[in-house]
Short mmCIF file of C-alpha atoms in Angstrom, two decimals:
data_model
loop_
_atom_site.label_atom_id
_atom_site.label_comp_id
_atom_site.label_asym_id
_atom_site.label_seq_id
_atom_site.Cartn_x
_atom_site.Cartn_y
_atom_site.Cartn_z
CA MET A 1 6.68 28.33 2.46
CA GLN A 2 5.47 26.89 -0.86
CA PRO A 3 8.76 27.47 -2.77
CA TYR A 4 10.59 25.48 -0.08
CA VAL A 5 8.02 22.69 -0.34
CA ASP A 6 8.37 22.59 -4.13
CA THR A 7 12.16 22.37 -3.86
CA TYR A 8 11.89 19.53 -1.35
CA LEU A 9 9.45 17.60 -3.55
CA ASP A 10 11.78 18.02 -6.53
CA TYR A 11 14.57 16.58 -4.38
CA LEU A 12 12.41 13.57 -3.42
CA LEU A 13 11.53 12.96 -7.06
CA ILE A 14 15.00 13.33 -8.54
CA GLU A 15 17.27 12.11 -5.74
CA LYS A 16 15.05 9.61 -3.92
CA GLY A 17 12.92 8.40 -6.82
CA LEU A 18 9.66 8.44 -4.88
CA SER A 19 6.51 7.42 -6.73
CA ASP A 20 3.88 9.88 -7.94
CA ASN A 21 1.42 8.63 -5.31
CA THR A 22 3.90 9.15 -2.47
CA LEU A 23 4.86 12.59 -3.76
CA SER A 24 1.20 13.56 -3.98
CA ALA A 25 0.68 12.50 -0.36
CA TYR A 26 3.75 14.45 0.80
CA ARG A 27 2.59 17.51 -1.14
CA HIS A 28 -0.82 17.37 0.53
CA ASP A 29 0.76 16.94 3.99
CA LEU A 30 3.19 19.82 3.60
CA GLN A 31 0.61 22.15 2.09
CA SER A 32 -1.65 21.51 5.10
CA TYR A 33 1.34 22.13 7.37
CA GLY A 34 2.16 25.37 5.54
CA GLU A 35 -1.42 26.64 5.85
CA PHE A 36 -1.37 25.88 9.58
CA LEU A 37 1.89 27.79 10.05
CA LYS A 38 0.53 30.69 8.00
CA GLY A 39 -2.41 30.86 10.40
CA ARG A 40 0.11 31.23 13.22
CA GLU A 41 1.88 33.97 11.21
CA VAL A 42 4.95 31.79 10.71
CA ILE A 43 6.09 32.34 7.13
CA ASP A 44 9.85 31.81 7.37
CA PRO A 45 10.62 28.07 7.83
CA GLY A 46 13.68 29.09 9.85
CA LYS A 47 11.37 30.48 12.52
CA VAL A 48 9.34 27.31 13.03
CA ARG A 49 9.65 25.95 16.58
CA SER A 50 8.97 22.50 17.97
CA GLY A 51 5.81 23.83 19.63
CA ASP A 52 4.43 24.74 16.19
CA VAL A 53 5.00 21.20 14.94
CA ILE A 54 3.45 19.62 18.03
CA SER A 55 0.42 21.92 17.78
CA PHE A 56 -0.08 20.96 14.13
CA ILE A 57 0.06 17.22 14.85
CA SER A 58 -2.32 17.67 17.79
CA GLU A 59 -4.79 19.53 15.59
CA MET A 60 -4.62 16.75 12.98
CA ARG A 61 -5.42 14.20 15.68
CA ARG A 62 -8.40 16.23 16.86
CA SER A 63 -9.66 16.53 13.29
CA GLY A 64 -10.15 12.76 13.16
CA LEU A 65 -7.31 12.02 10.74
CA SER A 66 -6.35 8.35 10.77
CA PRO A 67 -3.24 7.25 12.71
CA ARG A 68 -1.70 6.05 9.46
CA SER A 69 -2.13 9.49 7.85
CA ILE A 70 -0.70 11.21 10.92
CA ARG A 71 2.34 8.92 10.89
CA ARG A 72 2.93 9.88 7.27
CA MET A 73 2.58 13.57 8.12
CA VAL A 74 5.19 13.22 10.86
CA VAL A 75 7.58 11.61 8.37
CA SER A 76 6.87 14.34 5.81
CA ILE A 77 7.53 17.16 8.27
CA ARG A 78 10.70 15.60 9.70
CA GLY A 79 12.13 15.05 6.23
CA PHE A 80 11.17 18.56 5.12
CA HIS A 81 12.97 20.25 8.02
CA ARG A 82 16.04 18.01 7.72
CA HIS A 83 16.25 19.00 4.06
CA LEU A 84 15.93 22.72 4.87
CA VAL A 85 18.88 22.47 7.26
CA SER A 86 21.01 20.43 4.85
CA GLU A 87 20.38 22.99 2.09
CA GLY A 88 21.15 25.95 4.34
CA SER A 89 17.62 27.33 4.15
CA SER A 90 17.21 26.96 7.90
CA LEU A 91 19.65 26.86 10.80
CA VAL A 92 17.42 24.88 13.13
CA ASN A 93 15.46 21.65 12.74
CA PRO A 94 12.44 22.02 15.07
CA THR A 95 11.81 18.26 15.00
CA GLU A 96 15.37 17.27 15.94
CA ASN A 97 15.00 17.18 19.73
CA MET A 98 11.33 16.33 19.96
CA GLY A 99 11.84 12.60 20.45
CA VAL A 100 9.73 10.07 18.63
CA MET A 101 6.20 11.34 18.00
CA LYS A 102 4.40 8.04 18.49
CA VAL A 103 1.00 7.51 16.97
CA PRO A 104 -1.11 4.45 17.84
CA ARG A 105 -0.91 1.84 15.12
CA HIS A 106 -4.14 0.15 14.13
CA LEU A 107 -3.76 -3.52 13.42
CA PRO A 108 -4.68 -4.28 9.82
CA GLY A 109 -7.95 -5.99 8.99
CA VAL A 110 -7.46 -9.62 8.01
CA LEU A 111 -9.80 -12.21 6.52
CA SER A 112 -9.78 -15.86 7.48
CA THR A 113 -8.88 -18.34 4.75
CA ARG A 114 -12.56 -19.29 4.47
CA GLU A 115 -13.56 -15.65 4.07
CA VAL A 116 -10.91 -15.20 1.38
CA VAL A 117 -12.31 -18.18 -0.54
CA ARG A 118 -15.83 -16.77 -0.19
CA LEU A 119 -14.65 -13.44 -1.58
CA LEU A 120 -12.73 -15.03 -4.45
CA ASP A 121 -15.85 -16.95 -5.47
CA GLN A 122 -17.99 -13.84 -5.99
CA PRO A 123 -17.19 -12.76 -9.59
CA ASP A 124 -19.54 -14.20 -12.23
CA ILE A 125 -17.06 -16.32 -14.17
CA THR A 126 -19.59 -16.96 -16.94
CA THR A 127 -18.77 -13.44 -18.17
CA GLY A 128 -15.54 -11.96 -19.48
CA SER A 129 -15.46 -9.26 -16.84
CA GLY A 130 -16.04 -11.88 -14.16
CA VAL A 131 -13.07 -13.95 -15.34
CA ARG A 132 -10.94 -10.79 -15.35
CA ASP A 133 -12.10 -9.87 -11.85
CA ARG A 134 -11.39 -13.39 -10.57
CA ALA A 135 -7.90 -13.24 -12.07
CA MET A 136 -7.26 -9.89 -10.36
CA LEU A 137 -8.50 -11.10 -6.98
CA GLU A 138 -6.48 -14.30 -7.19
CA THR A 139 -3.36 -12.32 -8.11
CA LEU A 140 -3.83 -9.83 -5.26
CA TYR A 141 -4.05 -12.65 -2.73
CA ALA A 142 -1.49 -15.05 -4.25
CA ALA A 143 1.27 -12.45 -4.50
CA GLY A 144 0.29 -10.07 -1.68
CA LEU A 145 0.30 -7.12 -4.06
CA ARG A 146 -0.61 -3.51 -3.49
CA VAL A 147 -3.39 -2.41 -5.85
CA SER A 148 -0.96 0.07 -7.45
CA GLU A 149 1.36 -2.85 -8.20
CA LEU A 150 -1.44 -4.97 -9.66
CA ILE A 151 -2.62 -2.38 -12.15
CA ARG A 152 0.96 -1.62 -13.30
CA ILE A 153 1.75 -5.23 -14.27
CA MET A 154 2.68 -5.46 -17.93
CA ASP A 155 1.52 -8.55 -19.78
CA GLU A 156 5.14 -9.38 -20.61
CA GLU A 157 6.03 -9.34 -16.90
CA ILE A 158 3.94 -12.46 -16.26
CA ASN A 159 6.02 -15.66 -16.44
CA LEU A 160 3.67 -18.61 -16.09
CA ASP A 161 6.41 -21.12 -16.91
CA GLY A 162 8.50 -19.78 -14.05
CA GLY A 163 5.48 -19.18 -11.83
CA TYR A 164 6.16 -15.55 -10.98
CA VAL A 165 5.39 -11.96 -11.91
CA ARG A 166 7.85 -9.07 -12.02
CA VAL A 167 6.45 -6.35 -9.76
CA THR A 168 7.39 -2.68 -9.56
CA GLY A 169 6.76 -1.52 -6.01
CA LYS A 170 7.27 1.65 -4.00
CA GLY A 171 10.25 3.72 -5.04
CA ASP A 172 10.27 1.81 -8.33
CA ARG A 173 11.89 -1.15 -6.54
CA GLU A 174 11.44 -4.37 -8.50
CA ARG A 175 10.87 -7.83 -7.09
CA LEU A 176 9.81 -11.24 -8.34
CA ALA A 177 6.55 -12.37 -6.73
CA PRO A 178 5.54 -16.06 -6.84
CA LEU A 179 2.01 -16.56 -8.16
CA GLY A 180 0.95 -20.04 -7.09
CA SER A 181 -0.87 -22.65 -9.16
CA ILE A 182 -4.45 -21.42 -8.70
CA SER A 183 -3.82 -17.79 -9.59
CA MET A 184 -1.81 -18.91 -12.63
CA LEU A 185 -4.79 -20.96 -13.85
CA TRP A 186 -7.03 -17.90 -13.67
CA ILE A 187 -4.45 -15.63 -15.29
CA GLN A 188 -4.04 -18.13 -18.12
CA LYS A 189 -7.82 -18.37 -18.58
CA TYR A 190 -8.11 -14.58 -18.60
CA ARG A 191 -5.23 -14.13 -21.05
CA SER A 192 -6.50 -16.74 -23.48
CA GLU A 193 -10.26 -16.09 -23.33
CA VAL A 194 -10.80 -12.47 -22.29
CA ARG A 195 -7.79 -10.22 -22.82
CA PRO A 196 -7.61 -10.71 -26.63
CA GLY A 197 -11.14 -9.31 -26.91
CA LEU A 198 -10.18 -6.28 -24.83
CA LEU A 199 -7.21 -5.60 -27.10
CA LYS A 200 -9.48 -5.19 -30.12
CA LYS A 201 -10.32 -1.76 -28.71
CA ASN A 202 -7.19 -1.21 -26.66
CA LEU A 203 -3.50 -1.58 -27.53
CA SER A 204 -2.50 -1.48 -23.86
CA PRO A 205 0.65 -3.36 -22.82
CA PHE A 206 -0.80 -3.81 -19.33
CA LEU A 207 -2.08 -7.19 -18.15
CA PHE A 208 -5.37 -5.58 -17.14
CA PRO A 209 -6.18 -2.86 -19.71
CA GLY A 210 -8.40 0.09 -18.93
CA ARG A 211 -10.71 2.08 -21.15
CA GLY A 212 -8.00 4.33 -22.56
CA ALA A 213 -6.08 3.60 -25.73
CA ARG A 214 -3.01 2.27 -23.92
CA GLY A 215 -3.81 2.61 -20.25
CA ALA A 216 -4.36 0.21 -17.37
CA ILE A 217 -7.47 -0.40 -15.32
CA SER A 218 -7.80 2.26 -12.62
CA ARG A 219 -7.27 1.84 -8.88
CA GLN A 220 -10.81 3.08 -8.36
CA ALA A 221 -12.23 0.37 -10.62
CA VAL A 222 -10.40 -2.36 -8.71
CA TRP A 223 -11.42 -0.83 -5.39
CA GLN A 224 -15.08 -0.73 -6.42
CA MET A 225 -14.95 -4.31 -7.71
CA VAL A 226 -13.52 -5.57 -4.41
CA LYS A 227 -16.15 -3.63 -2.43
CA THR A 228 -18.92 -5.14 -4.56
CA CYS A 229 -17.59 -8.68 -4.09
CA ALA A 230 -17.18 -8.14 -0.34
CA ARG A 231 -20.76 -6.95 -0.06
CA LYS A 232 -22.02 -10.01 -1.95
CA ALA A 233 -19.97 -12.24 0.34
CA ASP A 234 -21.45 -10.57 3.45
CA LEU A 235 -18.01 -9.45 4.61
CA GLY A 236 -18.96 -5.87 5.43
CA THR A 237 -17.65 -2.56 4.13
CA ALA A 238 -14.16 -2.60 5.65
CA VAL A 239 -12.72 -4.91 2.97
CA SER A 240 -10.49 -3.25 0.38
CA PRO A 241 -7.85 -4.43 -2.11
CA HIS A 242 -5.25 -3.96 0.63
CA THR A 243 -7.11 -6.48 2.80
CA PHE A 244 -5.78 -9.19 0.50
CA ARG A 245 -2.23 -8.03 1.21
CA HIS A 246 -2.81 -8.06 4.97
CA SER A 247 -4.40 -11.50 4.75
CA PHE A 248 -1.57 -12.82 2.56
CA ALA A 249 1.06 -11.77 5.11
CA THR A 250 -0.87 -13.12 8.08
CA HIS A 251 -1.65 -16.47 6.45
CA MET A 252 1.98 -16.89 5.37
CA LEU A 253 3.24 -16.31 8.91
CA GLU A 254 0.59 -18.57 10.40
CA GLY A 255 1.62 -21.25 7.94
CA GLY A 256 5.20 -21.14 9.20
CA ALA A 257 6.94 -18.65 6.87
CA ASP A 258 9.71 -16.65 8.53
CA LEU A 259 9.41 -12.88 8.87
CA ARG A 260 12.34 -12.11 6.57
CA THR A 261 10.80 -14.13 3.72
CA VAL A 262 7.46 -12.37 4.13
CA GLN A 263 9.27 -9.02 4.10
CA ILE A 264 10.84 -9.88 0.75
CA LEU A 265 7.56 -11.14 -0.69
CA LEU A 266 5.75 -7.95 0.35
CA GLY A 267 8.53 -5.69 -0.92
CA HIS A 268 8.94 -3.91 2.43
CA ALA A 269 12.12 -1.85 2.68
CA SER A 270 12.23 -2.41 6.45
CA ILE A 271 11.39 -5.54 8.40
CA ALA A 272 9.84 -3.27 11.04
CA THR A 273 6.94 -2.68 8.65
CA THR A 274 6.42 -6.42 8.31
CA GLN A 275 6.49 -7.01 12.07
CA ILE A 276 2.99 -5.60 12.52
CA TYR A 277 1.66 -8.83 11.04
CA THR A 278 3.10 -10.82 13.94
CA HIS A 279 0.43 -9.27 16.16
CA VAL A 280 -2.76 -9.64 14.17
CA SER A 281 -3.89 -13.19 14.98
CA PRO A 282 -4.63 -13.77 18.68
CA ASP A 283 -6.31 -17.10 17.92
CA HIS A 284 -3.13 -18.37 16.26
CA LEU A 285 -1.00 -17.09 19.14
CA ARG A 286 -3.22 -18.85 21.68
CA GLU A 287 -3.05 -22.09 19.70
CA THR A 288 0.73 -21.86 19.40
CA HIS A 289 1.01 -21.19 23.13
CA ARG A 290 -1.23 -24.17 23.89
CA ARG A 291 0.84 -26.48 21.70
CA PHE A 292 4.32 -25.48 22.82
CA HIS A 293 4.15 -24.09 26.36
CA PRO A 294 4.76 -26.77 29.03
CA ARG A 295 1.68 -25.62 30.93
CA GLY A 296 -0.38 -24.59 27.91
#
């Protein structure tokens, strides 16, 4: 099975231009799938049946895998079998007539605007690292960035005069993300007071350099910083860098932004992905109902 998986991943890299992170996730999914099939003595992908796929997904559910990870696995497996058929490696796609394998979607965790402010205030801005951390947090929230997008920002991609940053998102799709006045103030402070000192030891072109000679700060470092700030702000352990993105989308919609605009700002390929944010604020829905329904 592995040679077929490798060929499919090469196709996704060359023809579809998927990112390294996405390819790594697909590789993990399909290797797990291959091991499961091997345990059922199914080696030839042409002999896989829909019952094998359903059994694998069911086992993943029982193992406690998150709904989000299972959804990704379903996508990986469907794409893999479609590719096998298109390449002539298999005559049958076992996922073709299975219908939609629905997995419950968990609503994303969202902070209130007050909680966001509390979190943003946690870095010690009397230190260089604190100013850097504040600039990163402000940028995550102001632009609704993924952490992978934040750490890949080149210094030259920041345009403070124009008020935006050029972002490279999933599939290497580029977009211009507005920054807002407050985040720009912190970026400017960081660039003028902190970043020059970092460049004495690091020739990195990235806005937020890491410890390597030319590298960027790591995802793990940002993740740990956000966790530390959340703990100091008494916001619990569920807060992550992605919480800023969820909060950004929710607050934009609550403020009156239309769904299509939020889709563009987030860099979602499909508006269906953005629509989940229309369901995350029951308080706002109740208030809107009260204001506009004739018997509210």
